mmCIF file of N, CA and C in Angstrom:
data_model
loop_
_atom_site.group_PDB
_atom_site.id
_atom_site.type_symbol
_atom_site.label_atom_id
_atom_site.label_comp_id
_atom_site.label_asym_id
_atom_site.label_seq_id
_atom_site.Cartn_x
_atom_site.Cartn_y
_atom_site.Cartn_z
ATOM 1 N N UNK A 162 -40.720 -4.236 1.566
ATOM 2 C CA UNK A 162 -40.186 -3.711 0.308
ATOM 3 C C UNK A 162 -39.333 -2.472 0.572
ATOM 4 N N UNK A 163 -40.089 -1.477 1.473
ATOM 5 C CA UNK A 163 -38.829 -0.351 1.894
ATOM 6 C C UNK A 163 -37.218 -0.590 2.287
ATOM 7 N N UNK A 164 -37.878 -1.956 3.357
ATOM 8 C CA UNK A 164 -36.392 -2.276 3.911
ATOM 9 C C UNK A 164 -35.325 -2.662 3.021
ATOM 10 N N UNK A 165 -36.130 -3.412 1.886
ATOM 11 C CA UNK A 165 -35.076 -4.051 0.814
ATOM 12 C C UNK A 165 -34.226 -2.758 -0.180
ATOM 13 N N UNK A 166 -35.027 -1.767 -0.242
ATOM 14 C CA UNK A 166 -34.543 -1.075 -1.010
ATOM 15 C C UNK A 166 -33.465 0.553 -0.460
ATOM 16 N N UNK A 167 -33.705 0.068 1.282
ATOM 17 C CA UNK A 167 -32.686 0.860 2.045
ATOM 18 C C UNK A 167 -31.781 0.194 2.158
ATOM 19 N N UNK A 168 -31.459 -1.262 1.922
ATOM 20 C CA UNK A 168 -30.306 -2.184 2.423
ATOM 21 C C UNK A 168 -29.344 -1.892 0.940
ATOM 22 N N UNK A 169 -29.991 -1.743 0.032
ATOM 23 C CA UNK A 169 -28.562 -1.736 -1.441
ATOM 24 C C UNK A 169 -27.904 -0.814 -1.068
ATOM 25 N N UNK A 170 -28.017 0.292 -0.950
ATOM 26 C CA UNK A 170 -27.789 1.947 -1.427
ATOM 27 C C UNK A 170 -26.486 1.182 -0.084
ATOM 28 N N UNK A 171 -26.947 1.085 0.542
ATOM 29 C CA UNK A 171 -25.482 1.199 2.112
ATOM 30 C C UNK A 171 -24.848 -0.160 1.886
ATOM 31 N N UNK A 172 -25.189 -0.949 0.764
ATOM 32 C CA UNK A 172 -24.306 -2.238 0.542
ATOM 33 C C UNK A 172 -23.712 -1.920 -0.540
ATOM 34 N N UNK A 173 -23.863 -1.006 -1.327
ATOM 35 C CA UNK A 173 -23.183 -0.601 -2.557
ATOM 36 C C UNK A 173 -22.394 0.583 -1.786
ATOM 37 N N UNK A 174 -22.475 1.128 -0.794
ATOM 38 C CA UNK A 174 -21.849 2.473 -0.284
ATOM 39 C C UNK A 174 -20.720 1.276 0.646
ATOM 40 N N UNK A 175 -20.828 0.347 1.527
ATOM 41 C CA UNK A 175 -19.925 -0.446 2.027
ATOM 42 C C UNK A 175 -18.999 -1.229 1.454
ATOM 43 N N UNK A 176 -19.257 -1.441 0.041
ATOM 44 C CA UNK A 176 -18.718 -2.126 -1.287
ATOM 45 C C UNK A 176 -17.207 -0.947 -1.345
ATOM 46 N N UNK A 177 -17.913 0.165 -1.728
ATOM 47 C CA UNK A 177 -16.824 1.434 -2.174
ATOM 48 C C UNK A 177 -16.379 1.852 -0.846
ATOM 49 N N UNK A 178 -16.524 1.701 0.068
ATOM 50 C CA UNK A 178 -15.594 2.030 1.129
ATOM 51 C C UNK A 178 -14.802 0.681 1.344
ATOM 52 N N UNK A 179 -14.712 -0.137 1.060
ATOM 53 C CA UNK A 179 -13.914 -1.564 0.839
ATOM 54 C C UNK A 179 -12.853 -1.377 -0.053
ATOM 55 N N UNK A 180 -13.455 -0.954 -1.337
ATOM 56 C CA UNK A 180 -12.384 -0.766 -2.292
ATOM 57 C C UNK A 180 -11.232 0.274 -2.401
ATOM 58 N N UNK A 181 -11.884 1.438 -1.429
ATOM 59 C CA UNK A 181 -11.402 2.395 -1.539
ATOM 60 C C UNK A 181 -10.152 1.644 -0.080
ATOM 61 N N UNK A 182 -10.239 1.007 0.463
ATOM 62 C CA UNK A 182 -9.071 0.809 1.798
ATOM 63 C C UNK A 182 -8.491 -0.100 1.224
ATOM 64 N N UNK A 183 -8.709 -1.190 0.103
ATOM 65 C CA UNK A 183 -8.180 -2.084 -0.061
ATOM 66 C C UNK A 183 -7.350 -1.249 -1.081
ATOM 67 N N UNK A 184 -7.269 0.076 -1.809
ATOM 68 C CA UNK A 184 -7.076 0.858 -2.755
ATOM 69 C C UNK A 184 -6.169 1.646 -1.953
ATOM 70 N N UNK A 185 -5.748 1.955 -0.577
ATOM 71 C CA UNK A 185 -5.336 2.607 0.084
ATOM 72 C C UNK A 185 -3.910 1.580 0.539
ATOM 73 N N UNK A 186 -4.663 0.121 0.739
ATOM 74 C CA UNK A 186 -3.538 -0.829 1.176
ATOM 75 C C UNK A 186 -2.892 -1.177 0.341
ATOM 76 N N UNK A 187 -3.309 -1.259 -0.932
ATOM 77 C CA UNK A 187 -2.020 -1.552 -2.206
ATOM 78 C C UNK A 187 -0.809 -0.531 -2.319
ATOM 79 N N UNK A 188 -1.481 1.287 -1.972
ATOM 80 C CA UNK A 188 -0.717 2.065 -2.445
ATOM 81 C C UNK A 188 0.634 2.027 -1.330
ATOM 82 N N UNK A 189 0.205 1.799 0.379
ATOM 83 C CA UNK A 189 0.883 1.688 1.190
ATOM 84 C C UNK A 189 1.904 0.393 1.191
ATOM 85 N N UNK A 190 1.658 -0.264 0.295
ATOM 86 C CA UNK A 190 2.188 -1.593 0.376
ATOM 87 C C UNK A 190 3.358 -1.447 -0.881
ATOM 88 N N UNK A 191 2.889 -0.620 -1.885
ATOM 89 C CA UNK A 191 3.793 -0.357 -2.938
ATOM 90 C C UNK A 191 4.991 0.622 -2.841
ATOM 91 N N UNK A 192 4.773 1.593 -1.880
ATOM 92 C CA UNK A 192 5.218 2.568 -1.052
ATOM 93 C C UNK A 192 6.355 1.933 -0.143
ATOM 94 N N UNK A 193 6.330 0.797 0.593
ATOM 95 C CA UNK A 193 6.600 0.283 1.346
ATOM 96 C C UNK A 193 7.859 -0.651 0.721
ATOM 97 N N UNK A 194 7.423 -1.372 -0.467
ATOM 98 C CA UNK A 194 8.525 -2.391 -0.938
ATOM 99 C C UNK A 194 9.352 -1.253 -1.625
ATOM 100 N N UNK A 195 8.866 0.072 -2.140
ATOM 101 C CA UNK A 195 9.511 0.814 -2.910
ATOM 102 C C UNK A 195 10.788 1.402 -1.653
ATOM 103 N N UNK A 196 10.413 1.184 -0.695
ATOM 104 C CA UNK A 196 11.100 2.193 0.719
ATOM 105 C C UNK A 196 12.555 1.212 0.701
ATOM 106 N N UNK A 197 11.595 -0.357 0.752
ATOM 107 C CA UNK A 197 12.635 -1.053 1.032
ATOM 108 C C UNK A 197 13.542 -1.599 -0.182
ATOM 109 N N UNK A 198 13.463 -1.473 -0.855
ATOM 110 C CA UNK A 198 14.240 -1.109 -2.606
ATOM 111 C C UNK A 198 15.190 -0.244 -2.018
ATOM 112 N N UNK A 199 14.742 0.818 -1.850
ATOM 113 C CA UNK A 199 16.100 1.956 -1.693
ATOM 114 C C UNK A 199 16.308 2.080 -0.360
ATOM 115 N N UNK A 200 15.993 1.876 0.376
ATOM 116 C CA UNK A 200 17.399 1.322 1.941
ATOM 117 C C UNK A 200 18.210 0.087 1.280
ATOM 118 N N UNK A 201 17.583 -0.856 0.747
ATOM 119 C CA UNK A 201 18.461 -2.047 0.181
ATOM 120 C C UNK A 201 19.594 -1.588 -0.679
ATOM 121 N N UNK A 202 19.519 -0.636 -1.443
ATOM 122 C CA UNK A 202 20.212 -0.051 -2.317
ATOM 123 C C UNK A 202 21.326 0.740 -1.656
ATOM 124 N N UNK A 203 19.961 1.645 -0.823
ATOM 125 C CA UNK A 203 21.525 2.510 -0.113
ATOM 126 C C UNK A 203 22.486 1.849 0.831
ATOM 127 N N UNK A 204 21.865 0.770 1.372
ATOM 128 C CA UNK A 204 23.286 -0.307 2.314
ATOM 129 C C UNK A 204 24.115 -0.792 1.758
ATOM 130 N N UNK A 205 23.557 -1.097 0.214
ATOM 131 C CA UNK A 205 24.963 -1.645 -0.728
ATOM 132 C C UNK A 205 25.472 -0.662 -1.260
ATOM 133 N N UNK A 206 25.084 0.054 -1.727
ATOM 134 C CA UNK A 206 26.195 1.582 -1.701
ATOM 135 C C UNK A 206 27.340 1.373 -0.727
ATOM 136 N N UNK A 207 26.701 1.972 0.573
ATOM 137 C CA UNK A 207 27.456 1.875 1.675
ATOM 138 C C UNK A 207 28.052 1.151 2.088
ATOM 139 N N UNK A 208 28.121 -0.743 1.898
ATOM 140 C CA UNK A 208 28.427 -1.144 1.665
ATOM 141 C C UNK A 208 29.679 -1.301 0.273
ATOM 142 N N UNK A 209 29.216 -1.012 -0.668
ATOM 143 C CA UNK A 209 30.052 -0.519 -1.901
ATOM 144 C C UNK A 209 31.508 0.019 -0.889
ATOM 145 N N UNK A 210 31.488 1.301 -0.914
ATOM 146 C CA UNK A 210 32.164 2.531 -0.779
ATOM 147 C C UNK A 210 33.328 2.254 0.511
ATOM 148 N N UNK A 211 32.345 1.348 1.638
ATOM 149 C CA UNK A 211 33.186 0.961 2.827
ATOM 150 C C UNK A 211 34.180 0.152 2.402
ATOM 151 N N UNK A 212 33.891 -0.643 1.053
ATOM 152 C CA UNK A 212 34.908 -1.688 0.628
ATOM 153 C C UNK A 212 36.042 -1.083 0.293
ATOM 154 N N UNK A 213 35.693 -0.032 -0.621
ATOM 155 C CA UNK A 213 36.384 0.792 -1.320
ATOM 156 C C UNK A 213 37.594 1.493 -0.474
ATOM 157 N N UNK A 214 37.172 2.046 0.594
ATOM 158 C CA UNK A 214 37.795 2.819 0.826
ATOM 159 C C UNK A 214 38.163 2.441 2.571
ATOM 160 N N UNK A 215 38.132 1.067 2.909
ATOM 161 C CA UNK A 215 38.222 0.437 3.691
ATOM 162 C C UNK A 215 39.711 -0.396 3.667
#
C-alpha cells in the first residue's frame, strides 16, 4: 500500500514535466515557422527591390 501511494505523486510529477516540454516544443516550433515567415518575407523583399532596381 505504501508503494502504491509513492508511485502517483512522481506519475503525476512526470505527467507535468511532459507537458511542460511538450509546452516548450510548441512554443519553439511556433517561434520557428514565425522565423521562417519573415526570412520568407525578407527574400521577397529582396527579391522585390533587386527587380526593381535591377
Amino acid at each position: 500500500m505504501l508503494i502504491h501511494t509513492h508511485k502517483r505523486p512522481y506519475a503525476k510529477r512526470h505527467a507535468c514535466v511532459q507537458n511542460t516540454f511538450i509546452y516548450i516544443l510548441g512554443i519553439q516550433q511556433t517561434l520557428l515557422s514565425r522565423a521562417t515567415d519573415t526570412y520568407t518575407s525578407f527574400l521577397h523583399t529582396i527579391h522585390s527591390y533587386s527587380w526593381i532596381f535591377g
